[in-house]
Amino acid sequence: MKATEVGAVMTTDVVTVAHGTPLRDVVRALGEHPVGGLPVTDEEDRVIGVVSTSDLARPRPHPWWVLLFGSMPGLGRARTVGDVMTAPAVTVGARATVTEASWLMTGHDVERLPVVDEEERIVGIVTRGDLLQAVLRTDGDIERAVRRDVLGTTLWLTPRALAVAVEDGVVTLTGKLERRSDVDAAVRAASRIDGVVAVVDQLSYRLDDKRPARAATVEAEESVAGT
């Protein structure tokens, strides 16, 4: 099983701005490119923030034309990106799945994520639209993927070994497995399938193989002593 990764759907030709870029240049860049926001990077291409159209539209103590173009007595020069950007930036790695990126966007209420490498240097950008195109699947498609990839590939079970229900991308798993670790593996694998927005765990297990061996032995001895 291999879920779609962010690196497969991201845009690599990214327009960025620096911390000291004047806001007038940001407005110009947003007008020239069909994007709603720009990553802010330092001298080594590390992402330090994001500036979006909503950042520019926030209420200011002075009119926007003063901030962008003018100077009123006592105001000095125009404002820069560093004054209005959102920081720290919410970023994602290229090896993350599109489902993980979607959850990250939802959790932080953002429409785009800068994609970074291990040193936080920008390598691309991914938008909600990019993710939707990648995970656009019907509930039937998701159910078949769960039965094939989770039950078959991950757990080595028959496709009908567990009850699988999918509604609006929410997967519900019901049934009994041999070990507790199998339950964890099933939920984790299902959550990584493209198009899954949540997993409802209604699974039980026969053996708790994640408990310390000593605790399991004591419980067994107490059970025997009480009989």
mmCIF file of C-alpha atoms in Angstrom:
data_model
loop_
_atom_site.group_PDB
_atom_site.id
_atom_site.type_symbol
_atom_site.label_atom_id
_atom_site.label_comp_id
_atom_site.label_asym_id
_atom_site.label_seq_id
_atom_site.Cartn_x
_atom_site.Cartn_y
_atom_site.Cartn_z
ATOM 1 C CA MET A 1 0.000 0.000 0.000
ATOM 2 C CA LYS A 2 1.372 3.390 -0.959
ATOM 3 C CA ALA A 3 -0.652 6.538 -0.405
ATOM 4 C CA THR A 4 -0.125 9.552 -2.631
ATOM 5 C CA GLU A 5 2.596 11.787 -1.252
ATOM 6 C CA VAL A 6 2.646 15.577 -1.230
ATOM 7 C CA GLY A 7 5.720 15.583 -3.453
ATOM 8 C CA ALA A 8 3.668 14.056 -6.267
ATOM 9 C CA VAL A 9 1.091 16.865 -6.363
ATOM 10 C CA MET A 10 2.978 19.957 -5.162
ATOM 11 C CA THR A 11 4.028 22.886 -7.343
ATOM 12 C CA THR A 12 7.807 23.263 -7.465
ATOM 13 C CA ASP A 13 7.939 26.664 -9.190
ATOM 14 C CA VAL A 14 7.272 28.721 -6.057
ATOM 15 C CA VAL A 15 7.158 32.510 -5.843
ATOM 16 C CA THR A 16 8.615 33.625 -2.509
ATOM 17 C CA VAL A 17 9.275 36.940 -0.785
ATOM 18 C CA ALA A 18 11.795 38.010 1.818
ATOM 19 C CA HIS A 19 11.159 39.369 5.307
ATOM 20 C CA GLY A 20 12.079 42.905 4.235
ATOM 21 C CA THR A 21 10.114 42.989 0.972
ATOM 22 C CA PRO A 22 7.923 46.140 0.767
ATOM 23 C CA LEU A 23 4.205 45.454 0.788
ATOM 24 C CA ARG A 24 3.769 47.178 -2.550
ATOM 25 C CA ASP A 25 5.933 44.444 -4.117
ATOM 26 C CA VAL A 26 3.841 41.762 -2.425
ATOM 27 C CA VAL A 27 0.644 43.256 -3.836
ATOM 28 C CA ARG A 28 2.261 43.337 -7.269
ATOM 29 C CA ALA A 29 3.402 39.697 -6.996
ATOM 30 C CA LEU A 30 -0.038 38.525 -5.878
ATOM 31 C CA GLY A 31 -1.541 40.357 -8.837
ATOM 32 C CA GLU A 32 0.861 38.798 -11.322
ATOM 33 C CA HIS A 33 0.487 35.223 -10.064
ATOM 34 C CA PRO A 34 -2.782 33.316 -9.467
ATOM 35 C CA VAL A 35 -2.072 32.592 -5.807
ATOM 36 C CA GLY A 36 -3.626 33.703 -2.550
ATOM 37 C CA GLY A 37 -0.438 33.754 -0.514
ATOM 38 C CA LEU A 38 3.348 33.645 -0.666
ATOM 39 C CA PRO A 39 5.930 31.879 1.517
ATOM 40 C CA VAL A 40 8.382 34.171 3.278
ATOM 41 C CA THR A 41 11.953 32.851 3.258
ATOM 42 C CA ASP A 42 15.282 33.849 4.747
ATOM 43 C CA GLU A 43 18.669 34.072 3.002
ATOM 44 C CA GLU A 44 19.012 30.275 2.977
ATOM 45 C CA ASP A 45 15.514 29.582 1.554
ATOM 46 C CA ARG A 46 14.182 28.451 4.921
ATOM 47 C CA VAL A 47 10.486 29.213 5.402
ATOM 48 C CA ILE A 48 9.930 31.698 8.230
ATOM 49 C CA GLY A 49 6.343 32.736 7.538
ATOM 50 C CA VAL A 50 3.536 33.180 5.019
ATOM 51 C CA VAL A 51 1.908 36.366 3.741
ATOM 52 C CA SER A 52 -1.578 36.075 2.243
ATOM 53 C CA THR A 53 -4.247 38.370 0.890
ATOM 54 C CA SER A 54 -6.038 38.030 4.222
ATOM 55 C CA ASP A 55 -2.929 39.319 6.019
ATOM 56 C CA LEU A 56 -2.973 42.394 3.800
ATOM 57 C CA ALA A 57 -6.702 42.894 4.402
ATOM 58 C CA ARG A 58 -6.512 42.982 8.209
ATOM 59 C CA PRO A 59 -7.634 46.245 9.813
ATOM 60 C CA ARG A 60 -4.710 48.656 10.172
ATOM 61 C CA PRO A 61 -4.319 51.843 12.212
ATOM 62 C CA HIS A 62 -3.648 53.759 8.968
ATOM 63 C CA PRO A 63 -5.167 53.562 5.471
ATOM 64 C CA TRP A 64 -3.766 50.848 3.241
ATOM 65 C CA TRP A 65 -2.483 53.330 0.687
ATOM 66 C CA VAL A 66 -0.331 54.907 3.387
ATOM 67 C CA LEU A 67 1.111 51.514 4.349
ATOM 68 C CA LEU A 68 1.847 50.583 0.751
ATOM 69 C CA PHE A 69 2.793 53.734 -1.073
ATOM 70 C CA GLY A 70 2.885 56.813 1.004
ATOM 71 C CA SER A 71 4.453 58.483 3.904
ATOM 72 C CA MET A 72 2.509 60.705 6.209
ATOM 73 C CA PRO A 73 4.253 62.969 8.704
ATOM 74 C CA GLY A 74 5.601 60.765 11.471
ATOM 75 C CA LEU A 75 4.959 57.437 9.696
ATOM 76 C CA GLY A 76 8.282 57.031 7.865
ATOM 77 C CA ARG A 77 8.731 54.451 5.097
ATOM 78 C CA ALA A 78 6.223 51.861 3.863
ATOM 79 C CA ARG A 79 5.605 48.647 5.822
ATOM 80 C CA THR A 80 7.302 45.351 4.908
ATOM 81 C CA VAL A 81 6.330 41.691 4.761
ATOM 82 C CA GLY A 82 7.771 41.098 8.204
ATOM 83 C CA ASP A 83 5.190 43.440 9.715
ATOM 84 C CA VAL A 84 2.159 41.541 8.448
ATOM 85 C CA MET A 85 3.168 37.931 7.743
ATOM 86 C CA THR A 86 1.813 34.973 9.677
ATOM 87 C CA ALA A 87 4.615 33.255 11.599
ATOM 88 C CA PRO A 88 5.695 30.633 12.237
ATOM 89 C CA ALA A 89 4.513 29.083 8.981
ATOM 90 C CA VAL A 90 2.620 25.796 8.928
ATOM 91 C CA THR A 91 4.672 23.562 6.636
ATOM 92 C CA VAL A 92 4.642 19.968 5.418
ATOM 93 C CA GLY A 93 7.263 17.558 4.116
ATOM 94 C CA ALA A 94 7.249 16.173 0.603
ATOM 95 C CA ARG A 95 7.013 12.597 1.964
ATOM 96 C CA ALA A 96 3.826 13.308 3.914
ATOM 97 C CA THR A 97 0.651 11.840 2.447
ATOM 98 C CA VAL A 98 -1.977 14.060 0.875
ATOM 99 C CA THR A 99 -4.370 12.924 3.599
ATOM 100 C CA GLU A 100 -1.968 14.074 6.321
ATOM 101 C CA ALA A 101 -1.542 17.401 4.526
ATOM 102 C CA SER A 102 -5.316 17.788 4.269
ATOM 103 C CA TRP A 103 -5.735 17.230 8.002
ATOM 104 C CA LEU A 104 -2.965 19.758 8.644
ATOM 105 C CA MET A 105 -4.727 22.370 6.505
ATOM 106 C CA THR A 106 -8.040 21.735 8.225
ATOM 107 C CA GLY A 107 -6.523 21.868 11.695
ATOM 108 C CA HIS A 108 -4.805 25.198 11.053
ATOM 109 C CA ASP A 109 -7.515 26.641 8.775
ATOM 110 C CA VAL A 110 -5.132 27.409 5.909
ATOM 111 C CA GLU A 111 -5.531 27.012 2.156
ATOM 112 C CA ARG A 112 -1.916 26.251 1.236
ATOM 113 C CA LEU A 113 1.193 24.722 2.772
ATOM 114 C CA PRO A 114 4.829 25.420 1.910
ATOM 115 C CA VAL A 115 6.606 22.104 1.334
ATOM 116 C CA VAL A 116 10.023 21.909 2.967
ATOM 117 C CA ASP A 117 12.977 19.543 3.190
ATOM 118 C CA GLU A 118 14.659 18.268 6.347
ATOM 119 C CA GLU A 119 16.314 21.662 6.925
ATOM 120 C CA GLU A 120 13.085 23.654 6.472
ATOM 121 C CA ARG A 121 14.174 24.923 3.048
ATOM 122 C CA ILE A 122 11.342 25.379 0.598
ATOM 123 C CA VAL A 123 11.002 22.814 -2.197
ATOM 124 C CA GLY A 124 7.410 23.458 -3.276
ATOM 125 C CA ILE A 125 3.908 24.479 -2.287
ATOM 126 C CA VAL A 126 0.647 22.543 -2.138
ATOM 127 C CA THR A 127 -2.875 23.973 -2.099
ATOM 128 C CA ARG A 128 -6.199 22.561 -0.981
ATOM 129 C CA GLY A 129 -7.165 22.258 -4.641
ATOM 130 C CA ASP A 130 -4.079 20.119 -5.330
ATOM 131 C CA LEU A 131 -5.050 17.789 -2.503
ATOM 132 C CA LEU A 132 -8.688 17.558 -3.547
ATOM 133 C CA GLN A 133 -7.688 16.463 -7.030
ATOM 134 C CA ALA A 134 -5.506 13.742 -5.539
ATOM 135 C CA VAL A 135 -8.005 12.381 -2.992
ATOM 136 C CA LEU A 136 -11.223 12.756 -4.957
ATOM 137 C CA ARG A 137 -12.643 9.254 -4.474
ATOM 138 C CA THR A 138 -16.103 7.843 -3.894
ATOM 139 C CA ASP A 139 -17.009 6.014 -0.684
ATOM 140 C CA GLY A 140 -17.112 2.805 -2.723
ATOM 141 C CA ASP A 141 -13.568 3.406 -3.975
ATOM 142 C CA ILE A 142 -12.374 3.972 -0.413
ATOM 143 C CA GLU A 143 -14.099 0.827 0.878
ATOM 144 C CA ARG A 144 -12.490 -1.289 -1.813
ATOM 145 C CA ALA A 145 -9.094 0.248 -1.006
ATOM 146 C CA VAL A 146 -9.539 -0.515 2.714
ATOM 147 C CA ARG A 147 -10.490 -4.136 2.055
ATOM 148 C CA ARG A 148 -7.612 -4.600 -0.380
ATOM 149 C CA ASP A 149 -4.823 -2.613 1.294
ATOM 150 C CA VAL A 150 -5.680 -2.768 5.000
ATOM 151 C CA LEU A 151 -7.283 -6.181 5.381
ATOM 152 C CA GLY A 152 -5.307 -7.879 2.625
ATOM 153 C CA THR A 153 -1.881 -6.227 2.466
ATOM 154 C CA THR A 154 -1.458 -4.995 6.054
ATOM 155 C CA LEU A 155 -3.265 -7.679 8.065
ATOM 156 C CA TRP A 156 -3.155 -10.600 5.621
ATOM 157 C CA LEU A 157 -6.850 -11.272 6.107
ATOM 158 C CA THR A 158 -9.635 -12.044 3.662
ATOM 159 C CA PRO A 159 -11.472 -8.966 2.297
ATOM 160 C CA ARG A 160 -14.572 -9.819 4.381
ATOM 161 C CA ALA A 161 -12.796 -10.579 7.665
ATOM 162 C CA LEU A 162 -13.998 -7.262 9.139
ATOM 163 C CA ALA A 163 -17.010 -5.047 8.584
ATOM 164 C CA VAL A 164 -16.015 -1.908 6.677
ATOM 165 C CA ALA A 165 -18.416 1.005 6.274
ATOM 166 C CA VAL A 166 -17.608 4.314 4.570
ATOM 167 C CA GLU A 167 -19.739 7.455 4.612
ATOM 168 C CA ASP A 168 -18.518 10.820 3.325
ATOM 169 C CA GLY A 169 -14.918 9.625 3.624
ATOM 170 C CA VAL A 170 -15.306 8.432 7.249
ATOM 171 C CA VAL A 171 -14.252 4.785 7.594
ATOM 172 C CA THR A 172 -15.757 2.628 10.353
ATOM 173 C CA LEU A 173 -13.983 -0.641 11.138
ATOM 174 C CA THR A 174 -15.897 -3.274 13.124
ATOM 175 C CA GLY A 175 -14.890 -6.776 14.169
ATOM 176 C CA LYS A 176 -12.395 -8.745 16.251
ATOM 177 C CA LEU A 177 -8.696 -9.203 15.587
ATOM 178 C CA GLU A 178 -6.139 -11.476 17.169
ATOM 179 C CA ARG A 179 -3.843 -8.839 18.711
ATOM 180 C CA ARG A 180 -4.143 -5.282 19.949
ATOM 181 C CA SER A 181 -1.212 -4.293 17.732
ATOM 182 C CA ASP A 182 -3.252 -5.493 14.735
ATOM 183 C CA VAL A 183 -5.987 -3.018 15.683
ATOM 184 C CA ASP A 184 -3.486 -0.162 15.827
ATOM 185 C CA ALA A 185 -2.005 -1.215 12.480
ATOM 186 C CA ALA A 186 -5.442 -1.385 10.850
ATOM 187 C CA VAL A 187 -6.489 2.079 12.028
ATOM 188 C CA ARG A 188 -3.148 3.595 11.055
ATOM 189 C CA ALA A 189 -3.203 2.005 7.594
ATOM 190 C CA ALA A 190 -6.810 3.033 6.929
ATOM 191 C CA SER A 191 -6.076 6.643 7.912
ATOM 192 C CA ARG A 192 -3.346 6.832 5.249
ATOM 193 C CA ILE A 193 -5.591 5.883 2.340
ATOM 194 C CA ASP A 194 -6.300 8.722 -0.065
ATOM 195 C CA GLY A 195 -9.718 10.244 0.521
ATOM 196 C CA VAL A 196 -10.119 9.090 4.140
ATOM 197 C CA VAL A 197 -11.027 11.992 6.422
ATOM 198 C CA ALA A 198 -11.400 10.007 9.664
ATOM 199 C CA VAL A 199 -11.356 6.444 11.002
ATOM 200 C CA VAL A 200 -13.853 5.197 13.601
ATOM 201 C CA ASP A 201 -12.318 2.308 15.558
ATOM 202 C CA GLN A 202 -14.905 -0.244 16.677
ATOM 203 C CA LEU A 203 -12.450 -3.119 16.706
ATOM 204 C CA SER A 204 -11.769 -5.494 19.576
ATOM 205 C CA TYR A 205 -8.905 -7.962 20.079
ATOM 206 C CA ARG A 206 -8.256 -11.306 21.765
ATOM 207 C CA LEU A 207 -4.684 -10.724 22.993
ATOM 208 C CA ASP A 208 -3.237 -7.491 24.392
ATOM 209 C CA ASP A 209 0.322 -7.845 23.107
ATOM 210 C CA LYS A 210 1.195 -4.236 23.995
ATOM 211 C CA ARG A 211 0.966 -4.726 27.758
ATOM 212 C CA PRO A 212 4.143 -5.389 29.770
ATOM 213 C CA ALA A 213 4.730 -9.124 30.033
ATOM 214 C CA ARG A 214 4.958 -8.980 33.850
ATOM 215 C CA ALA A 215 1.547 -7.340 34.180
ATOM 216 C CA ALA A 216 -0.048 -9.976 31.958
ATOM 217 C CA THR A 217 1.616 -12.768 33.993
ATOM 218 C CA VAL A 218 0.418 -11.325 37.330
ATOM 219 C CA GLU A 219 -3.119 -11.004 36.028
ATOM 220 C CA ALA A 220 -3.067 -14.584 34.792
ATOM 221 C CA GLU A 221 -1.743 -15.839 38.157
ATOM 222 C CA GLU A 222 -4.415 -13.907 40.026
ATOM 223 C CA SER A 223 -7.068 -15.329 37.734
ATOM 224 C CA VAL A 224 -5.854 -18.856 38.397
ATOM 225 C CA ALA A 225 -5.664 -18.250 42.168
ATOM 226 C CA GLY A 226 -9.224 -17.010 42.246
ATOM 227 C CA THR A 227 -10.642 -20.097 40.595
#
